[in-house]
XYZ file of C-alpha atoms in Angstrom:
502
model
C -38.591 29.546 -30.791
C -36.070 28.948 -27.968
C -35.751 25.385 -27.036
C -35.976 24.983 -23.648
C -33.229 23.988 -21.231
C -33.351 20.456 -19.582
C -33.108 20.351 -15.992
C -29.971 18.863 -15.065
C -29.959 15.428 -13.323
C -27.107 16.481 -10.930
C -25.002 20.241 -10.556
C -22.431 21.110 -8.428
C -21.147 24.402 -7.587
C -18.481 25.319 -5.915
C -17.943 21.731 -4.437
C -14.897 21.316 -1.669
C -13.746 18.693 0.720
C -11.276 18.988 3.389
C -9.688 16.259 5.791
C -8.206 17.260 9.298
C -8.249 21.021 7.847
C -6.227 20.072 4.454
C -8.266 20.646 1.524
C -8.291 17.690 -0.782
C -11.193 18.964 -3.414
C -11.804 22.803 -4.192
C -14.191 24.533 -6.254
C -15.387 21.889 -8.691
C -18.865 23.210 -10.196
C -20.640 21.466 -13.193
C -23.666 20.329 -14.403
C -24.693 16.748 -15.726
C -27.340 16.606 -17.846
C -30.083 13.542 -19.121
C -28.264 11.099 -21.530
C -25.098 12.212 -21.332
C -21.385 10.747 -20.693
C -19.138 12.804 -18.980
C -15.672 11.747 -18.209
C -13.995 13.002 -14.914
C -10.576 12.897 -15.831
C -7.031 13.578 -13.650
C -4.044 11.962 -12.514
C -3.985 9.700 -9.307
C -4.635 12.198 -6.317
C -6.128 14.358 -8.290
C -9.376 14.373 -6.320
C -11.336 12.463 -8.843
C -12.419 9.812 -5.958
C -12.918 12.503 -2.983
C -15.532 13.994 -5.707
C -17.020 10.897 -6.710
C -17.667 10.153 -2.969
C -19.212 13.563 -2.362
C -21.701 12.851 -5.488
C -22.684 9.118 -4.280
C -23.299 10.240 -0.393
C -20.281 8.358 0.855
C -18.408 11.926 1.928
C -20.258 15.061 3.055
C -18.934 18.162 0.835
C -17.237 20.849 3.162
C -18.251 23.265 1.236
C -20.511 23.831 -1.944
C -24.155 22.743 -3.080
C -25.277 19.438 -4.843
C -28.398 19.682 -6.905
C -30.503 16.466 -8.017
C -32.762 16.958 -10.574
C -32.752 20.815 -9.806
C -33.220 20.248 -5.904
C -30.965 21.129 -3.177
C -29.728 17.964 -1.228
C -28.074 18.231 2.141
C -26.877 14.816 1.917
C -26.828 12.389 -1.107
C -29.199 9.023 -1.206
C -28.210 7.216 -3.747
C -31.538 4.823 -3.613
C -33.730 8.084 -2.730
C -32.090 10.174 -5.776
C -31.536 7.299 -8.273
C -27.670 7.697 -8.118
C -25.742 4.468 -8.441
C -22.061 4.020 -8.195
C -19.533 1.488 -9.282
C -16.569 2.193 -7.030
C -12.786 1.291 -8.284
C -12.484 -0.992 -4.746
C -15.298 -3.210 -5.195
C -18.062 -3.076 -2.232
C -19.062 -7.124 -2.538
C -19.559 -9.460 0.249
C -17.119 -12.311 -0.400
C -18.737 -14.714 1.533
C -22.112 -13.961 0.442
C -24.190 -14.970 -2.996
C -24.086 -13.109 -6.180
C -28.186 -12.445 -5.711
C -27.301 -11.341 -2.034
C -24.671 -8.751 -3.219
C -26.896 -7.394 -5.661
C -29.883 -6.724 -3.635
C -28.063 -6.020 -0.341
C -29.073 -2.571 -0.300
C -32.881 -3.149 -0.803
C -33.813 -6.910 -0.139
C -37.235 -7.782 -1.133
C -39.823 -9.044 1.154
C -41.604 -7.936 4.127
C -39.838 -6.902 7.504
C -38.427 -9.583 9.151
C -38.536 -12.020 6.278
C -36.901 -12.137 3.052
C -38.015 -13.239 -0.124
C -35.098 -14.972 -1.535
C -36.594 -16.765 -4.985
C -37.443 -12.741 -5.530
C -34.005 -11.436 -4.675
C -32.605 -14.417 -6.975
C -35.109 -12.806 -9.491
C -33.883 -9.540 -9.482
C -30.413 -10.431 -9.801
C -30.771 -12.549 -12.952
C -32.504 -9.601 -14.272
C -29.591 -7.026 -13.492
C -27.121 -9.619 -14.982
C -29.145 -10.089 -17.989
C -29.110 -6.689 -18.995
C -25.593 -6.980 -18.888
C -25.460 -9.917 -20.977
C -23.754 -12.262 -18.757
C -24.591 -15.782 -17.385
C -23.643 -15.765 -13.830
C -24.936 -18.482 -11.490
C -26.499 -16.208 -8.640
C -26.381 -18.852 -5.916
C -22.892 -19.185 -5.950
C -20.358 -17.065 -3.904
C -18.776 -14.079 -4.888
C -15.686 -15.169 -3.785
C -15.761 -18.055 -6.275
C -15.986 -16.028 -9.234
C -12.928 -14.153 -11.180
C -12.107 -10.318 -10.771
C -13.857 -9.853 -14.335
C -16.954 -11.345 -13.194
C -16.863 -9.660 -9.563
C -16.627 -6.593 -11.277
C -19.755 -7.501 -12.963
C -21.437 -7.948 -10.065
C -20.424 -4.443 -8.887
C -22.121 -2.846 -12.167
C -25.550 -4.744 -11.774
C -25.543 -3.785 -8.063
C -25.145 -0.314 -9.021
C -27.708 -0.256 -11.719
C -30.337 -1.072 -9.366
C -30.795 2.218 -8.293
C -29.232 4.571 -11.005
C -32.371 5.683 -12.701
C -30.910 8.893 -13.098
C -27.102 8.990 -12.410
C -24.672 6.325 -12.960
C -20.866 6.633 -11.351
C -18.252 4.551 -13.158
C -15.011 4.735 -11.572
C -12.648 2.594 -13.251
C -15.184 -0.008 -14.329
C -13.058 -2.020 -17.299
C -9.642 -2.751 -15.252
C -10.574 -6.296 -14.631
C -12.738 -6.943 -17.489
C -11.897 -8.877 -20.562
C -12.689 -7.339 -24.013
C -15.611 -8.770 -24.530
C -16.959 -7.821 -21.207
C -15.738 -4.627 -21.813
C -17.886 -3.970 -25.031
C -21.131 -5.525 -23.466
C -20.474 -2.659 -20.519
C -20.140 0.029 -23.386
C -23.174 -1.483 -25.204
C -24.864 -0.995 -21.842
C -23.922 2.391 -21.424
C -24.875 3.509 -24.926
C -28.601 1.817 -23.931
C -28.803 3.704 -20.592
C -27.903 7.002 -22.384
C -30.827 6.633 -24.711
C -32.707 6.316 -22.193
C -31.731 9.178 -20.360
C -29.694 7.988 -17.303
C -26.530 10.463 -17.184
C -23.223 8.951 -16.358
C -19.898 9.948 -15.180
C -17.261 8.030 -16.502
C -13.807 7.742 -14.693
C -11.217 6.021 -16.661
C -7.333 6.249 -17.169
C -7.806 4.638 -20.619
C -7.850 7.644 -22.634
C -9.284 5.426 -25.793
C -12.375 4.593 -23.777
C -12.804 7.633 -22.710
C -12.845 9.487 -26.292
C -14.993 6.250 -27.365
C -17.613 6.768 -25.101
C -17.975 10.457 -23.521
C -19.736 13.254 -24.659
C -17.841 16.105 -22.409
C -14.693 16.055 -19.762
C -14.040 17.552 -16.516
C -10.706 17.663 -15.608
C -8.796 17.923 -12.303
C -5.693 18.615 -11.004
C -4.350 18.903 -7.485
C -7.935 18.983 -6.302
C -8.879 21.687 -8.624
C -11.155 21.748 -11.557
C -8.250 22.771 -14.503
C -10.690 22.544 -17.336
C -13.936 21.296 -19.346
C -15.402 20.958 -22.586
C -16.361 18.968 -25.455
C -14.763 15.184 -25.900
C -14.678 15.860 -30.106
C -13.332 19.022 -29.410
C -10.444 18.751 -27.822
C -7.081 16.831 -28.996
C -6.201 13.800 -26.798
C -2.419 15.276 -26.516
C -4.207 18.789 -25.068
C -6.212 16.930 -22.384
C -3.251 14.596 -21.234
C -1.109 17.767 -20.892
C -4.157 19.257 -18.975
C -4.370 16.618 -16.773
C -0.527 16.532 -15.669
C 0.031 20.182 -15.938
C 3.097 19.803 -18.214
C 3.952 19.212 -21.788
C 4.261 15.455 -22.050
C 7.465 13.880 -23.629
C 6.103 13.059 -27.373
C 9.203 10.360 -27.509
C 8.651 6.764 -26.861
C 10.708 4.745 -24.333
C 14.087 3.924 -25.758
C 14.911 -0.163 -25.284
C 18.388 -1.210 -25.318
C 19.204 -4.612 -27.092
C 19.438 -7.521 -24.785
C 22.228 -9.527 -24.081
C 22.706 -13.336 -25.545
C 22.686 -14.522 -21.902
C 19.820 -16.587 -20.850
C 18.361 -15.267 -17.486
C 15.523 -17.355 -17.525
C 14.482 -20.660 -19.297
C 11.236 -22.726 -19.479
C 10.802 -25.800 -20.557
C 7.452 -27.545 -21.035
C 6.037 -26.214 -17.973
C 2.549 -27.131 -17.239
C -0.217 -27.127 -14.358
C -3.909 -26.884 -13.950
C -3.813 -23.572 -15.429
C -1.693 -24.048 -18.266
C 0.193 -26.658 -20.394
C 3.397 -27.105 -22.001
C 4.627 -23.559 -21.862
C 8.129 -23.172 -23.127
C 10.334 -19.722 -23.159
C 13.503 -18.253 -22.347
C 14.298 -14.806 -21.210
C 17.647 -13.224 -21.979
C 19.601 -10.455 -19.612
C 18.274 -7.249 -20.709
C 15.098 -8.568 -22.594
C 11.590 -7.379 -21.638
C 9.452 -10.354 -22.854
C 5.653 -9.254 -22.672
C 2.884 -11.542 -22.400
C -0.385 -10.724 -24.241
C -3.791 -12.195 -24.280
C -7.438 -12.160 -22.584
C -8.401 -12.549 -19.284
C -8.027 -16.685 -18.042
C -5.359 -17.271 -20.446
C -3.266 -18.135 -17.830
C -0.998 -15.317 -18.090
C -1.409 -14.707 -14.067
C -0.905 -18.123 -13.315
C 2.377 -18.346 -15.212
C 4.050 -15.398 -13.601
C 2.982 -16.888 -9.893
C 4.498 -20.112 -11.123
C 7.881 -18.218 -11.733
C 8.111 -16.889 -8.384
C 7.216 -20.112 -6.357
C 3.633 -19.591 -5.701
C 2.341 -22.680 -7.768
C 3.509 -26.229 -8.219
C 4.045 -27.380 -11.879
C 5.911 -29.913 -13.983
C 8.529 -29.273 -16.335
C 11.946 -27.594 -16.264
C 12.467 -23.915 -14.744
C 16.183 -22.775 -15.001
C 17.410 -19.471 -13.395
C 20.935 -18.526 -14.544
C 21.408 -21.695 -15.721
C 20.642 -23.484 -12.531
C 17.387 -25.889 -12.617
C 14.858 -25.152 -9.615
C 13.487 -28.215 -8.053
C 10.323 -27.391 -6.608
C 10.755 -23.638 -5.666
C 9.451 -21.711 -2.996
C 9.004 -17.950 -2.937
C 12.113 -17.521 -0.333
C 14.418 -19.703 -2.521
C 13.236 -17.767 -6.104
C 13.795 -14.335 -3.747
C 17.587 -15.700 -3.107
C 18.064 -16.361 -6.994
C 17.419 -12.527 -7.295
C 13.333 -12.773 -8.867
C 11.060 -10.191 -7.548
C 7.248 -10.271 -8.508
C 4.835 -7.424 -8.470
C 1.300 -8.733 -8.247
C -1.824 -7.462 -10.445
C -3.752 -6.944 -7.276
C -1.964 -4.230 -4.980
C -4.878 -4.212 -2.550
C -5.312 -7.733 -1.506
C -2.246 -9.637 -2.430
C 0.302 -6.707 -2.327
C 0.349 -3.767 0.009
C 0.000 -3.902 3.770
C -2.497 -1.083 4.115
C -2.410 0.105 7.741
C 1.074 0.087 7.427
C 3.712 2.815 6.623
C 4.796 3.583 3.272
C 8.451 3.057 4.755
C 7.390 -0.159 6.202
C 5.738 -1.341 2.827
C 9.074 -0.530 0.913
C 11.225 -2.320 2.885
C 9.082 -5.520 3.573
C 10.695 -7.429 0.875
C 14.304 -7.001 1.990
C 14.218 -6.772 5.679
C 17.003 -8.632 6.304
C 18.964 -5.633 4.853
C 17.803 -3.798 8.392
C 17.819 -6.179 10.993
C 20.562 -4.343 13.159
C 18.260 -1.809 15.238
C 20.091 1.025 16.970
C 17.441 1.225 19.598
C 15.485 -1.656 20.906
C 11.777 -1.162 19.322
C 12.698 1.972 17.713
C 12.781 0.754 13.950
C 15.752 -0.648 11.850
C 18.803 0.441 10.810
C 18.907 2.692 7.351
C 15.227 1.918 6.901
C 14.241 5.345 6.570
C 16.877 6.703 4.548
C 16.367 3.775 2.103
C 12.578 4.528 1.863
C 12.952 7.923 1.197
C 15.575 7.431 -1.374
C 12.949 5.110 -3.121
C 10.058 7.772 -2.698
C 12.178 10.273 -4.374
C 13.721 7.725 -7.435
C 9.848 7.006 -8.133
C 8.251 10.341 -7.785
C 5.673 8.996 -4.861
C 3.678 11.804 -3.767
C 3.235 11.277 0.278
C 3.609 13.921 3.052
C 5.589 11.483 4.989
C 7.228 7.986 4.551
C 5.318 7.276 7.965
C 2.064 7.795 6.457
C -0.259 4.922 6.113
C -0.141 3.558 2.662
C -3.750 2.847 2.498
C -3.802 6.839 2.447
C -2.130 6.994 -0.904
C -3.615 7.456 -4.417
C -4.165 4.231 -6.361
C -0.981 5.334 -8.798
C 1.330 6.081 -5.850
C 0.515 2.978 -4.079
C 1.682 1.210 -7.403
C 4.884 3.054 -7.202
C 5.400 1.716 -3.447
C 5.119 -1.662 -4.225
C 7.348 -1.510 -7.770
C 9.948 0.245 -5.262
C 9.527 -2.330 -2.408
C 10.770 -4.860 -5.184
C 13.302 -2.591 -6.690
C 14.929 -2.380 -3.451
C 15.617 -5.969 -3.491
C 18.200 -5.377 -6.598
C 16.722 -8.130 -8.242
C 18.165 -9.655 -11.434
C 14.727 -11.192 -12.678
C 11.697 -9.104 -12.492
C 7.962 -10.321 -12.990
C 5.315 -7.718 -13.456
C 1.862 -8.433 -13.532
C -0.186 -5.541 -14.435
C 2.310 -2.756 -13.433
C -0.027 0.329 -14.366
C -2.812 -1.540 -13.466
C -5.381 1.570 -12.811
C -2.483 4.385 -12.552
C -2.697 7.702 -14.572
C -0.774 8.998 -17.865
C 1.606 10.706 -15.527
C 2.475 7.876 -13.282
C 2.560 5.064 -16.233
C 4.977 6.975 -18.401
C 7.122 7.162 -14.958
C 6.735 3.336 -14.601
C 7.266 2.588 -18.546
C 10.521 4.709 -17.867
C 12.075 2.675 -14.823
C 11.095 -0.793 -16.685
C 13.091 0.446 -19.438
C 15.747 1.087 -17.334
C 15.622 -1.865 -15.550
C 16.038 -3.729 -18.892
C 19.226 -1.471 -19.761
C 20.890 -2.300 -16.266
C 20.342 -5.771 -17.313
C 17.605 -7.474 -15.418
C 15.305 -9.638 -17.385
C 11.949 -8.455 -17.248
C 8.612 -10.628 -17.980
C 5.603 -8.403 -18.231
C 2.153 -9.265 -18.312
C -0.106 -6.528 -19.527
C -3.787 -6.231 -20.711
C -2.724 -3.040 -22.203
C -1.561 -4.130 -25.539
C -0.128 -0.475 -26.546
C 1.938 -1.185 -23.316
C 3.306 -4.358 -24.622
C 4.023 -2.839 -27.960
C 6.174 0.064 -26.495
C 7.962 -1.964 -23.679
C 8.832 -5.362 -25.111
C 11.303 -6.981 -27.320
C 9.134 -9.834 -27.794
C 5.716 -10.484 -27.114
C 3.888 -13.910 -26.550
C 0.362 -14.436 -26.880
C -1.721 -16.975 -24.427
C -4.800 -18.560 -24.957
C -6.689 -21.241 -22.782
C -3.260 -22.013 -21.244
C -1.268 -22.357 -24.342
C 1.033 -20.214 -26.229
C -0.475 -19.583 -29.400
C 2.256 -17.256 -30.836
C 5.438 -15.201 -30.749
C 6.324 -11.799 -32.045
C 9.809 -10.198 -32.698
C 9.774 -6.417 -31.990
C 10.136 -5.862 -36.081
C 6.998 -8.219 -36.500
C 4.917 -6.435 -33.992
C 1.091 -6.302 -35.105
C -1.541 -5.142 -32.971
C -4.249 -6.635 -35.347
C -2.921 -10.270 -34.973
C -1.769 -10.227 -31.774
C -5.511 -9.220 -30.958
C -6.928 -11.539 -33.073
C -4.884 -14.518 -31.767
C -5.544 -13.964 -28.323
C -9.230 -13.798 -29.035
C -9.434 -16.574 -31.921
C -10.759 -19.858 -31.534
C -9.108 -21.492 -34.312
C -6.380 -22.926 -31.775
C -8.936 -24.873 -29.912
C -10.335 -26.196 -32.998
C -7.434 -27.498 -34.405
C -6.428 -29.009 -30.954
C -9.967 -30.480 -31.164
């Protein structure tokens, strides 16, 4: 007997999208069946987000056909068609409560009268299935990035009865939160929900996905079963070229100290001491909330502290950002959207923003800064930033290219000390390798680098030494020859240190 083929939860045929006559997605076709997890992969700018936005109804397709449960639809309505999406850039209202955000698209109650107790109950139920304890009455702006991501996921699940689209859902999650999400994905899979999973973490793709669809330059260049596709083959399909198998080569650091931190303490961390030599990459590992970002911000003059901080042997007394920049210190923030880039300004202006004093002379009043354009173009070429023109708004770029703009801004200052907080967060495999090479080149030129990253393989590849932080303390230090991934993870997650202090 023949087994009847199930009706696809979602099908697309010849999907295409153009903006102002420029085609950004072309000829995308696939079917997604109940209980399948399909990875949508590709480099930044490959067309993944545009495709996702068409599938969840945020953009109408220019060409092609979309079917939901076998029925052709003109415009996808997530609530009506059972499709929920978690977007890479969170769609939360920071001034509203957790409960209000989760129920915002379908508030319970009668017309003109919202049933707030029911709203809170629904929110609590949504969070309970994620295994997370969050006060649904508090404002979203008071939550950390990881819990905001959880709220976004709970919000999407409210309507995802047929299809759930996850766009980089784990970038802000701790290891336990990530595992809870994966457990939920497996449960939804058993319940027949189809999932589109977009992630730059290849380990996650191979751990969670059944199939893949690969986009490159807006076109579908491959698809298949994950189990039948070697990782290297998929990575090379994504970038369209053979990847260099060699790891980044690190040069030995000098003996000269660039940064010395002695018994540094604040509200977020305590009794922190370390040093960074010229040409050294010092990695900091730890889970979210360990205090890594707060240490990085303190070293750049963004937070007050107790203790001693020396740069090139000079003690910094209550330093501010201006003073640290004058000492040749730069800081690449982990949140490029809220704390880094000027979204409506051009790529050129974003690249020159950290060193405007270099371009203060104007050739013609009101017509820009002298040398600004040539400097920006130089960094676009050095970092291989994909942009039609340096006058394009930086918000129009893909996430990976935005990250490279932010990195270029600080490299243009010719820093002596680089503090890099999650420098490859949300970037694709090709852009990540380019950024890794640039970090290694910085160290080789004598720059001292402090590297904060949640990507342990990244720390293992790039660091001369790794410090491990937990609950605001340094709980371990590893020299490169002693790197042990299991031990580092164990130290970062173990409660033994807290028990010892108790």
